[in-house]
Coordinates of C-alpha atoms in Angstrom, one line a residue:
M167 CA 0.0 0.0 0.0
A168 CA 1.1 3.6 -0.6
G169 CA 3.0 5.1 2.3
S170 CA 3.8 1.8 3.9
S171 CA 6.7 -0.5 4.5
N172 CA 6.1 -4.1 5.5
G173 CA 2.5 -3.2 6.1
K174 CA 3.3 -0.4 8.5
V175 CA 2.9 3.3 7.7
V176 CA 5.9 5.5 7.1
P177 CA 5.6 9.2 8.0
A178 CA 8.0 10.2 5.2
A179 CA 5.3 9.3 2.7
Y180 CA 3.1 12.2 4.0
P181 CA 5.4 15.2 3.6
P182 CA 4.4 18.6 4.9
P183 CA 3.0 21.3 2.7
V184 CA 6.2 23.4 2.3
D185 CA 7.2 25.4 -0.8
S186 CA 10.9 25.0 -0.5
P187 CA 13.3 26.6 -1.4
R188 CA 11.1 29.5 -2.6
E189 CA 9.5 29.9 0.8
F190 CA 12.8 30.3 2.8
I191 CA 15.1 31.8 0.3
K192 CA 14.8 35.3 -1.2
R193 CA 16.6 36.1 -4.4
G194 CA 18.3 39.4 -4.2
L195 CA 18.1 42.4 -1.8
D196 CA 15.5 45.2 -1.7
G197 CA 16.7 48.7 -2.6
E198 CA 19.2 50.4 -0.4
D199 CA 16.6 52.7 1.1
E200 CA 14.4 49.7 2.1
L201 CA 17.0 47.6 4.0
I202 CA 19.1 47.6 7.1
E203 CA 22.8 47.1 6.7
V204 CA 25.0 45.4 9.3
G205 CA 28.5 44.0 9.4
V206 CA 27.8 40.5 10.6
A207 CA 24.3 39.0 11.1
I208 CA 23.9 36.2 13.6
V209 CA 20.6 34.3 13.4
G210 CA 19.9 32.9 16.9
G211 CA 20.7 34.2 20.4
G212 CA 21.7 30.9 22.0
T213 CA 25.0 29.8 23.4
A214 CA 26.6 29.3 20.0
G215 CA 25.4 32.5 18.3
L216 CA 26.2 34.7 21.3
A217 CA 29.7 33.0 21.7
C218 CA 30.3 34.1 18.1
A219 CA 29.1 37.7 18.8
N220 CA 31.2 38.0 22.0
R221 CA 34.4 36.7 20.4
L222 CA 34.0 38.8 17.3
L223 CA 33.5 41.9 19.4
Q224 CA 36.6 41.0 21.5
L225 CA 38.6 40.9 18.3
L226 CA 37.1 44.1 16.9
A227 CA 37.8 46.0 20.1
D228 CA 41.5 45.8 19.3
D229 CA 41.0 46.6 15.6
P230 CA 39.1 49.9 15.2
E231 CA 39.9 50.0 11.4
T232 CA 38.0 46.8 10.8
M233 CA 35.3 47.8 13.2
E234 CA 34.7 51.0 11.3
R235 CA 34.5 49.1 8.0
L236 CA 31.5 47.1 9.4
G237 CA 29.5 50.3 9.8
E238 CA 27.2 51.6 12.5
V239 CA 26.0 48.1 13.4
P240 CA 29.0 45.9 13.4
V241 CA 27.3 42.8 14.9
A242 CA 23.6 42.1 14.9
V243 CA 21.9 39.1 16.7
L244 CA 18.4 38.2 15.7
E245 CA 16.6 36.2 18.3
K246 CA 13.0 35.1 17.8
A247 CA 12.2 34.7 21.6
K248 CA 11.3 37.5 23.9
T249 CA 14.8 37.4 25.3
C250 CA 18.0 35.5 24.5
G251 CA 17.7 32.0 26.1
G252 CA 13.9 32.1 26.0
H253 CA 13.8 29.1 23.7
N254 CA 17.0 27.4 25.0
L255 CA 17.0 24.1 27.0
S256 CA 19.6 21.5 27.8
G257 CA 20.4 19.0 30.6
A258 CA 23.1 20.3 31.1
V259 CA 26.5 19.3 32.3
M260 CA 29.1 21.4 30.5
R261 CA 32.8 20.8 30.0
P262 CA 34.2 24.2 31.2
G263 CA 37.2 24.7 28.9
P264 CA 35.6 26.7 26.0
L265 CA 33.6 29.0 28.3
Q266 CA 36.8 29.7 30.3
E267 CA 38.6 30.5 27.1
L268 CA 35.9 32.8 25.9
Y269 CA 35.7 34.8 29.2
P270 CA 39.1 34.3 30.7
D271 CA 38.5 37.0 33.4
L272 CA 35.4 35.1 34.8
S273 CA 36.0 32.5 37.4
R274 CA 33.7 29.5 38.0
E275 CA 32.7 31.2 41.2
D276 CA 31.6 34.2 39.1
W277 CA 29.6 31.9 36.9
R278 CA 27.5 30.9 39.9
K279 CA 27.1 34.5 41.1
E280 CA 25.9 35.4 37.6
G281 CA 23.2 32.7 38.0
F282 CA 23.9 30.4 35.1
A283 CA 26.1 27.8 36.8
F284 CA 25.1 25.6 39.8
G285 CA 28.1 23.6 40.9
E286 CA 31.0 21.5 39.9
V287 CA 30.4 17.8 39.6
G288 CA 32.0 15.8 42.4
K289 CA 30.2 12.6 43.1
E290 CA 28.3 10.8 40.4
A291 CA 26.4 7.5 39.9
V292 CA 25.0 5.5 37.1
Y293 CA 22.1 3.0 37.6
M294 CA 20.6 0.3 35.5
L295 CA 16.9 0.2 36.0
P296 CA 15.5 -3.3 35.3
N297 CA 12.0 -2.3 36.3
G298 CA 10.0 0.4 38.1
K299 CA 11.0 -0.7 41.6
T300 CA 14.6 -1.8 41.6
K301 CA 17.9 -0.3 40.6
L302 CA 21.4 -1.7 40.0
R303 CA 24.4 0.7 40.4
I304 CA 27.1 0.1 37.8
P305 CA 30.5 1.7 37.2
P306 CA 30.1 4.9 35.1
P307 CA 30.9 4.2 31.4
P308 CA 33.7 6.4 30.2
P309 CA 31.4 8.8 28.3
F310 CA 29.3 9.3 31.5
K311 CA 32.3 10.4 33.7
N312 CA 31.6 14.1 34.5
H313 CA 34.0 14.8 37.4
G314 CA 35.0 18.5 37.2
N315 CA 32.3 19.5 34.8
E316 CA 29.8 22.2 35.6
V317 CA 26.0 22.0 35.9
V318 CA 24.5 24.9 34.0
S319 CA 21.3 26.5 32.6
V320 CA 21.7 27.3 29.0
A321 CA 18.8 29.7 29.2
A322 CA 20.5 31.7 31.9
L323 CA 23.8 31.4 30.2
A324 CA 22.4 33.0 27.0
R325 CA 21.0 35.9 29.0
Y326 CA 24.4 36.5 30.5
Q327 CA 26.0 36.3 27.1
Q328 CA 23.4 38.7 25.7
R329 CA 24.3 41.3 28.3
I330 CA 28.0 41.0 27.7
A331 CA 27.5 41.3 23.9
E332 CA 25.3 44.4 24.2
E333 CA 27.9 46.0 26.5
A334 CA 30.5 45.3 23.8
G335 CA 28.5 46.9 21.1
A336 CA 26.2 44.2 19.6
Y337 CA 22.7 45.0 18.5
V338 CA 20.5 42.2 19.9
L339 CA 17.1 42.2 18.2
T340 CA 14.9 40.1 20.3
E341 CA 11.3 39.1 19.3
T342 CA 12.7 39.1 15.7
S343 CA 12.4 36.1 13.5
A344 CA 14.5 35.5 10.5
T345 CA 12.3 33.9 7.9
Q346 CA 14.4 33.9 4.7
I347 CA 18.0 33.7 3.6
V348 CA 18.8 36.3 1.0
V349 CA 20.9 34.9 -1.8
D350 CA 22.4 36.9 -4.6
D351 CA 24.5 35.4 -7.4
G352 CA 25.1 32.2 -5.4
R353 CA 26.1 34.0 -2.2
V354 CA 24.3 34.6 1.1
V355 CA 24.1 38.4 1.5
G356 CA 21.9 38.5 4.5
V357 CA 18.5 37.5 5.9
R358 CA 15.0 38.9 5.9
S359 CA 13.1 39.4 9.2
G360 CA 9.6 38.1 9.5
D361 CA 6.4 40.1 9.3
K362 CA 4.6 41.0 12.5
G363 CA 0.9 41.5 13.1
R364 CA -0.6 39.0 10.7
G365 CA -3.8 37.1 11.6
K366 CA -4.6 33.4 11.5
D367 CA -5.1 33.4 7.7
G368 CA -2.1 35.6 7.0
E369 CA -4.1 38.8 6.7
P370 CA -2.4 42.1 8.0
L371 CA -3.9 43.3 11.2
G372 CA -4.0 46.9 12.5
N373 CA -0.6 46.6 14.0
F374 CA 1.0 45.0 11.0
E375 CA 4.7 45.6 10.4
P376 CA 6.4 44.1 7.3
G377 CA 9.7 42.3 7.5
T378 CA 13.0 43.9 6.4
D379 CA 16.0 42.8 4.5
I380 CA 19.1 42.8 6.6
K381 CA 22.2 43.0 4.5
A382 CA 25.4 41.5 6.0
Q383 CA 29.0 41.0 5.0
A384 CA 28.8 37.6 6.7
T385 CA 25.9 35.6 8.1
V386 CA 26.0 33.1 10.9
L387 CA 23.2 30.5 11.2
A388 CA 23.0 29.7 14.9
E389 CA 19.3 28.6 14.9
G390 CA 19.9 25.4 17.0
C391 CA 18.0 22.2 16.2
W392 CA 16.8 22.2 12.5
G393 CA 16.1 25.9 12.0
S394 CA 14.1 26.9 8.9
L395 CA 17.0 28.9 7.4
T396 CA 19.5 26.2 8.2
G397 CA 17.4 23.5 6.5
A398 CA 17.0 25.8 3.4
A399 CA 20.7 26.6 3.3
I400 CA 21.6 22.9 3.5
R401 CA 19.3 22.2 0.5
E402 CA 20.3 25.3 -1.5
F403 CA 24.0 24.7 -1.3
G404 CA 24.1 20.9 -1.1
L405 CA 25.7 21.0 2.3
D406 CA 24.6 17.4 3.1
D407 CA 26.0 15.9 -0.1
G408 CA 27.9 12.7 0.8
R409 CA 26.8 12.9 4.4
E410 CA 24.6 10.6 6.4
P411 CA 21.1 11.9 7.1
Q412 CA 20.6 13.8 10.3
V413 CA 18.6 11.9 13.0
W414 CA 17.1 13.4 16.2
E415 CA 16.4 12.9 19.8
L416 CA 13.8 14.6 22.1
G417 CA 14.4 15.7 25.6
V418 CA 11.9 16.7 28.2
K419 CA 13.2 18.5 31.3
E420 CA 11.9 19.6 34.7
V421 CA 13.5 21.7 37.4
W422 CA 12.5 21.0 41.0
K423 CA 13.1 22.9 44.2
V424 CA 13.8 20.2 46.8
P425 CA 14.2 20.3 50.6
R426 CA 17.4 18.2 50.6
P427 CA 20.4 18.7 48.4
L428 CA 21.2 15.9 45.9
T429 CA 24.7 14.7 46.6
H430 CA 25.4 12.8 43.3
L431 CA 25.0 13.6 39.6
I432 CA 22.9 10.6 38.4
H433 CA 22.3 9.0 35.0
T434 CA 20.2 5.9 34.4
I435 CA 20.3 3.4 31.6
G436 CA 17.3 1.3 30.6
P437 CA 15.6 -0.8 29.8
W438 CA 12.9 0.7 32.1
P439 CA 10.8 2.8 31.6
L440 CA 11.1 1.8 27.9
K441 CA 10.1 -1.4 26.1
L442 CA 13.1 -3.7 25.6
S443 CA 11.8 -5.4 22.5
A444 CA 13.3 -4.2 19.2
K445 CA 9.8 -4.1 17.8
Y446 CA 9.2 -0.9 19.7
G447 CA 12.5 0.7 18.7
Q448 CA 12.8 2.6 22.0
I449 CA 16.3 3.9 23.0
G450 CA 16.7 6.5 25.7
G451 CA 17.9 7.5 29.1
T452 CA 17.5 9.9 32.0
W453 CA 19.5 12.3 34.0
I454 CA 19.1 13.8 37.5
Y455 CA 21.5 16.7 38.2
P456 CA 22.1 18.6 41.5
M457 CA 21.8 22.4 41.2
K458 CA 22.7 24.8 44.0
D459 CA 21.6 28.3 43.5
E460 CA 24.2 30.4 45.2
R461 CA 22.2 33.6 45.0
T462 CA 19.1 32.3 46.8
G463 CA 20.5 29.3 48.7
D464 CA 17.9 27.0 47.1
D465 CA 18.6 23.4 46.4
L466 CA 17.4 22.5 42.9
V467 CA 17.3 19.4 40.8
S468 CA 17.4 19.1 37.0
I469 CA 15.6 15.9 35.9
G470 CA 14.9 14.8 32.3
F471 CA 14.2 12.0 29.9
V472 CA 15.7 11.8 26.4
I473 CA 14.5 9.4 23.7
D474 CA 15.7 8.7 20.1
L475 CA 13.0 9.7 17.6
E476 CA 13.7 6.4 15.9
Y477 CA 11.0 4.5 17.8
A478 CA 8.2 2.6 16.1
D479 CA 5.4 2.6 18.6
A480 CA 3.2 5.7 17.8
T481 CA 2.2 6.0 21.5
T482 CA 5.7 6.7 22.7
S483 CA 5.8 10.0 24.6
A484 CA 8.9 11.5 26.1
H485 CA 6.8 13.7 28.5
D486 CA 4.8 10.8 29.8
L487 CA 7.8 8.6 30.1
L488 CA 9.4 11.3 32.3
Q489 CA 6.3 11.3 34.5
K490 CA 6.5 7.5 34.8
F491 CA 10.2 7.7 35.6
K492 CA 9.6 10.1 38.5
L493 CA 7.5 7.4 40.3
H494 CA 10.5 5.1 40.6
P495 CA 11.6 4.9 44.3
L496 CA 15.1 6.2 43.3
V497 CA 13.6 9.4 41.9
R498 CA 10.6 9.8 44.2
G499 CA 13.0 9.8 47.2
I500 CA 14.9 12.7 45.6
L501 CA 11.8 14.8 44.8
E502 CA 9.8 14.0 48.0
G503 CA 8.6 17.2 49.6
G504 CA 9.7 19.2 46.6
E505 CA 8.0 21.5 44.0
R506 CA 8.3 21.6 40.3
V507 CA 9.4 25.1 39.2
A508 CA 10.2 24.7 35.5
W509 CA 9.5 22.4 32.5
G510 CA 10.5 22.4 28.9
A511 CA 11.3 20.3 25.9
K512 CA 13.7 20.4 23.0
A513 CA 14.8 18.2 20.2
L514 CA 18.5 17.8 19.5
P515 CA 20.6 16.5 16.5
G516 CA 21.8 12.9 17.2
G517 CA 23.6 11.9 14.1
G518 CA 27.0 13.1 15.2
Y519 CA 30.1 13.2 13.0
W520 CA 28.9 11.5 9.9
S521 CA 25.7 13.5 9.8
M522 CA 27.3 16.9 10.2
P523 CA 26.7 19.0 7.0
K524 CA 29.3 21.0 5.3
L525 CA 29.6 24.0 7.7
T526 CA 30.3 26.8 5.2
M527 CA 28.7 28.2 2.1
P528 CA 29.5 31.5 0.2
G529 CA 28.8 34.3 2.7
A530 CA 27.7 32.2 5.7
L531 CA 28.4 29.4 8.1
L532 CA 26.8 27.1 10.6
V533 CA 27.5 26.9 14.3
G534 CA 26.5 24.7 17.3
D535 CA 23.4 22.5 16.9
A536 CA 22.7 24.0 13.5
G537 CA 25.8 22.2 12.4
G538 CA 24.9 19.0 14.2
M539 CA 27.7 19.4 16.8
V540 CA 26.3 17.2 19.6
D541 CA 27.9 14.2 21.2
T542 CA 24.9 12.0 22.2
V543 CA 27.1 9.3 23.5
S544 CA 28.4 11.5 26.4
L545 CA 25.4 13.8 26.4
K546 CA 27.4 16.9 25.6
G547 CA 26.8 19.8 23.3
V548 CA 27.1 23.1 25.2
H549 CA 30.9 23.3 25.0
H550 CA 30.8 22.4 21.3
S551 CA 28.3 25.2 20.7
I552 CA 30.6 27.7 22.5
L553 CA 33.8 26.5 20.8
S554 CA 32.2 26.5 17.3
G555 CA 30.9 30.0 17.9
K556 CA 34.3 31.2 18.9
L557 CA 36.0 29.6 15.9
A558 CA 33.4 31.0 13.6
A559 CA 34.0 34.5 14.9
E560 CA 37.8 34.1 14.4
T561 CA 37.2 32.9 10.9
I562 CA 34.9 35.8 10.0
Y563 CA 37.2 38.3 11.6
D564 CA 40.3 37.1 9.6
A565 CA 38.3 37.2 6.4
L566 CA 37.0 40.7 7.0
R567 CA 40.3 42.1 8.1
N568 CA 42.1 40.6 5.1
G569 CA 39.4 41.4 2.6
E570 CA 38.7 37.8 1.8
S571 CA 35.3 36.4 0.8
S572 CA 35.8 32.7 1.6
L573 CA 34.9 31.3 5.1
E574 CA 36.0 27.8 4.3
S575 CA 38.9 27.7 6.7
Y576 CA 36.3 27.3 9.4
E577 CA 35.8 23.7 8.3
Q578 CA 39.3 22.8 9.1
K579 CA 39.3 24.7 12.3
I580 CA 36.4 22.6 13.5
E581 CA 38.0 19.4 12.3
D582 CA 41.2 20.2 14.2
S583 CA 39.5 21.4 17.4
A584 CA 38.4 19.5 20.4
T585 CA 34.9 19.4 18.9
G586 CA 36.0 17.7 15.7
K587 CA 38.2 15.2 17.6
E588 CA 35.6 14.3 20.2
L589 CA 32.9 13.8 17.7
Y590 CA 35.1 11.7 15.5
E591 CA 35.9 9.4 18.4
V592 CA 32.2 8.6 18.8
R593 CA 31.4 8.6 15.1
N594 CA 29.9 5.1 15.1
G595 CA 28.7 5.2 18.7
R596 CA 24.9 5.4 18.2
Q597 CA 24.0 3.9 14.8
P598 CA 24.0 0.3 16.1
F599 CA 21.0 1.1 18.3
Q600 CA 18.9 1.3 15.1
K601 CA 19.0 -2.5 15.4
G602 CA 17.4 -2.4 18.8
F603 CA 18.9 -2.2 22.3
I604 CA 19.9 -5.9 22.7
K605 CA 21.5 -6.2 19.3
G606 CA 23.0 -2.8 19.3
A607 CA 24.4 -2.4 22.8
P608 CA 27.5 -4.7 22.4
I609 CA 28.5 -2.9 19.1
V610 CA 28.0 0.5 20.8
N611 CA 30.2 -0.6 23.7
L612 CA 32.9 -1.8 21.3
A613 CA 32.8 1.5 19.4
I614 CA 33.2 3.5 22.7
A615 CA 36.0 1.2 24.0
T616 CA 38.0 1.5 20.8
K617 CA 37.3 5.3 20.3
G618 CA 35.6 4.5 17.0
K619 CA 38.2 2.2 15.6
L620 CA 35.8 -0.7 15.7
P621 CA 33.6 -1.4 14.0
P622 CA 35.7 0.2 11.2
G623 CA 34.4 2.5 8.4
R624 CA 31.3 4.6 8.4
L625 CA 28.1 3.1 9.8
P626 CA 25.0 4.5 8.1
W627 CA 21.8 6.0 9.5
H628 CA 18.3 6.1 8.1
K629 CA 16.0 9.0 8.6
N630 CA 13.6 8.9 11.6
D631 CA 10.6 9.5 9.4
E632 CA 11.4 6.4 7.4
Q633 CA 10.7 4.2 10.4
P634 CA 7.5 2.3 9.9
M635 CA 5.0 3.1 12.7
F636 CA 2.4 1.0 14.5
I637 CA 0.0 1.8 17.3
G638 CA 1.3 -0.1 20.3
D639 CA 0.7 -0.3 24.0
T640 CA 3.4 1.9 25.5
A641 CA 0.8 4.5 26.5
D642 CA -1.0 1.9 28.7
S643 CA 1.5 2.3 31.4
Y644 CA 1.6 6.1 31.6
P645 CA 0.5 7.4 35.0
R646 CA -2.5 9.7 35.5
P647 CA -1.4 13.2 36.5
D648 CA -1.7 13.8 40.2
N649 CA -0.4 17.4 40.1
R650 CA 2.1 16.6 42.8
Y651 CA 4.7 14.3 41.2
T652 CA 3.1 13.8 37.7
F653 CA 1.6 16.4 35.4
D654 CA -0.2 16.7 32.1
K655 CA 1.2 18.4 29.0
L656 CA -1.0 21.5 29.1
S657 CA -0.2 22.4 32.7
S658 CA 3.5 21.9 31.8
V659 CA 3.2 24.3 28.8
F660 CA 1.6 26.9 31.1
I661 CA 4.6 27.2 33.4
T662 CA 6.9 27.9 30.4
G663 CA 5.5 31.3 30.1
N664 CA 4.3 30.6 26.6
A665 CA 2.5 33.8 25.4
T666 CA 1.8 32.9 21.7
R667 CA -1.3 35.0 20.8
D668 CA -4.4 33.1 19.8
D669 CA -4.7 34.7 16.4
A670 CA -1.1 34.2 15.3
P671 CA -0.4 32.6 12.0
N672 CA 0.2 28.8 12.1
H673 CA 3.9 28.1 11.9
I674 CA 3.6 24.3 11.9
R675 CA 3.3 22.4 8.6
V676 CA 1.7 19.0 8.6
Q677 CA -0.7 17.2 6.3
R678 CA -4.0 17.4 8.0
N679 CA -5.5 14.1 6.7
V680 CA -3.1 11.2 7.3
P681 CA -3.2 7.5 8.4
R682 CA -4.1 7.0 12.0
E683 CA -0.6 5.7 12.8
V684 CA 1.0 9.0 11.7
A685 CA -1.6 11.1 13.6
E686 CA -1.1 9.1 16.8
T687 CA 2.7 9.5 16.4
W688 CA 2.3 13.3 16.4
K689 CA -0.3 13.3 19.1
W690 CA 1.9 11.3 21.6
M691 CA 5.3 12.6 20.5
C692 CA 4.5 16.3 21.0
P693 CA 5.3 17.3 24.6
A694 CA 3.1 20.4 24.3
G695 CA -0.2 18.7 23.2
V696 CA -0.2 20.5 19.8
Y697 CA -1.8 17.6 17.9
E698 CA -5.2 16.1 18.6
L699 CA -7.5 13.6 17.0
P700 CA -11.3 14.3 16.8
E701 CA -13.3 12.2 19.2
D702 CA -15.2 10.6 16.3
A703 CA -12.0 9.8 14.3
P704 CA -12.1 6.3 12.8
E705 CA -10.0 3.6 14.4
S706 CA -8.2 2.8 11.2
G707 CA -7.5 4.5 7.9
N708 CA -7.0 8.2 7.4
V709 CA -8.0 10.7 10.1
D710 CA -8.1 14.5 10.4
V711 CA -5.5 16.1 12.6
I712 CA -6.3 19.1 14.8
V713 CA -3.2 21.4 15.2
N714 CA -3.2 23.6 18.4
Y715 CA -0.2 25.5 17.2
T716 CA -0.4 28.2 19.9
N717 CA 0.6 25.5 22.5
C718 CA 4.0 25.0 20.7
V719 CA 7.2 25.3 22.7
Q720 CA 9.4 25.2 19.7
C721 CA 10.9 21.8 20.5
G722 CA 11.3 20.9 16.8
A723 CA 10.5 17.2 17.1
I724 CA 7.8 17.3 14.5
T725 CA 10.4 17.8 11.8
A726 CA 11.9 14.4 12.5
K727 CA 8.6 12.5 12.2
G728 CA 6.9 13.8 9.1
G729 CA 6.1 17.5 9.6
R730 CA 7.9 20.8 9.6
L731 CA 8.4 23.4 12.3
T732 CA 8.8 26.9 10.7
T733 CA 9.7 30.1 12.4
P734 CA 6.9 31.7 14.5
E735 CA 6.2 35.4 14.7
G736 CA 8.9 37.1 16.8
G737 CA 8.1 36.9 20.5
D738 CA 5.9 33.8 20.3
G739 CA 6.8 30.6 22.1
P740 CA 8.1 29.8 25.6
L741 CA 10.1 32.0 27.9
Y742 CA 12.5 29.6 29.6
T743 CA 14.6 31.0 32.4
I744 CA 16.4 28.2 34.2
T745 CA 16.3 25.3 31.7

C-alpha cells in the first residue's frame, strides 16, 4: 500500500506542505533605502550565536579600522524569543574549557554568582533500571564520567552572554524572527526578518509591520536544532551531499526545588521505563543533576528524559515517560517534599560526526546544533556550541580584516578542534541502536571502548521519518497526573510562560489528513499537546488532525517525524529562564 513498509505506515510518505526553497530563500536584496545594513548578522541568540558575537567583538575592540568598515551596526543578533535564552534548553552538564577561554576573566565562582552555573560535579552515579521498583548501580561508562564538569542552565547562560554582547556593542534584536536567507549570485548576502501583526489566515492586522531585508557582509546560522534557514541553506548549497542523514532525539526536562540537596549527579540506563523489544525501537535514558543556586541558597534538581526519535510505537511520549520515571523509588526519594518550578522540551541532533553537513557556504556558516555538533554518547553539546561560535568569529574576523570572501577555513578549524576530535571518536557510537537495544548495545560498547576504531568504516543511518510506525501499547503504562509528582502536558506548557497569541499565523506544517498511525505518532510525541484527533476519528485508515499551534514550545521534534516546524512570529513561544 502507498506510504507503507512491510505493512506499516511510514511518516515520510506524507510530507508537509512546504514550498521550498522559494519559501525560505529570497533572491536578491531590496533597494538600499528599504533595507538595514549590518556588518555580521547572527541568526539565533543561544550559546553558539552569542559566543560568536562575543568573540567577534573582543577581536574588533582591538582593531578599530576593521570595526569601522563594518558600519554603524558591526554585529547584529536576531533572536525570535522575547529574550535570548527564551527558547533554549539542555540538561546540562558542561565541559568548562571553551567558556573559560571565551571569558578568561570570569572564574567559576563568578559563573555561579551570575546565576547560570550551579556547581562543579564531584560525586556521580549510574544506575541500570530493570523495572519500576529496583535499581542496580554500575561503574560509570567512560562517556558518563563528569567529574570536574559544571551543571549549567543554557537559558540563563544565554541571558548573560546577551548582556556582555550588548555592553561590547552588539545590537541584539529580540522578538525578531529571520524567515528567509537572502541569496544573490550564489552567495548569502543577509537575511529577511519576518512580518509581525498578521492574523490566522495571514491577513495584515491593524498593528502589521512588514519584515525587512538585513544585508550583511557575513551571516551566521545559529538557529539550533533544525532551523528553517539552516534547512533551506543545506538544500540550496548541497551541504549534506555525501553525508549521512541527520537523526534526532527529544528531551523533556523539569527543574524541581527540593528540601534536601542531591549529593550525586545521576544517570540511568534502561531498559525501564522503555520497552526492551526491538519491535518498539525505543532507545533513551535519563538524568538527575544537582543544582545549588548560590544567589538564593535554594537546592534544585534538573531531571529529564531523552528518547531517540527512531521509535516505532506511535504511542511513545517523552513527556509521559518522564512522568513515569519520577515514580521510581530512586527518583521519588529525591523529589519527596519538593516543588516543580520549571518544565521544557527540546529536540537535538543525534547523528554526530557522519551527519554533520558542510559547515560553510559562500557568505555564511553554521555553528552549534545547527551544524549537528552534539555528542549524544556522552550527552554533551554546550561546550561544542561555545567553541564553534568562537572559531566562527575568528574565521569571520580574519576574512573581514584581510578582505577575503571565503569562510571555508572554518571547516578545518572545527576538524582540528576538540569538537572535531571528540565527535570523531564517537562517530559510530549510536548507529547500532537502530538494530534495537539488545543487538545494538554490544556494538556500541565496542565503538566506545576503541574510540571509534571498531567497527571500522562509516556506519549508516536512516531518517527517523522512514521508520514504519504502528499503534502499540506503550501508553497503557503512563501514570495519570496527580499534580504533585506527575503532570499533564497543558499544565506543563503553562509554566513555560508561553505567550503565543491566539490569532497568530500557524507556523507548523503537517498534512491534515493522514493515516491514524501517523496522527497518533504526532499526538503522543509532541510534549506540548499540539496535535489532537477528533473524538469521532475512525479507528483505522485516514483521520483528520487538529493542530493547536499556539501551544507549541518550539521543540522541533515534528520535523523528525513527518512534519515541519517553521519560524513563528517574533516573541511567540516559551520564555524559559532556568532550563
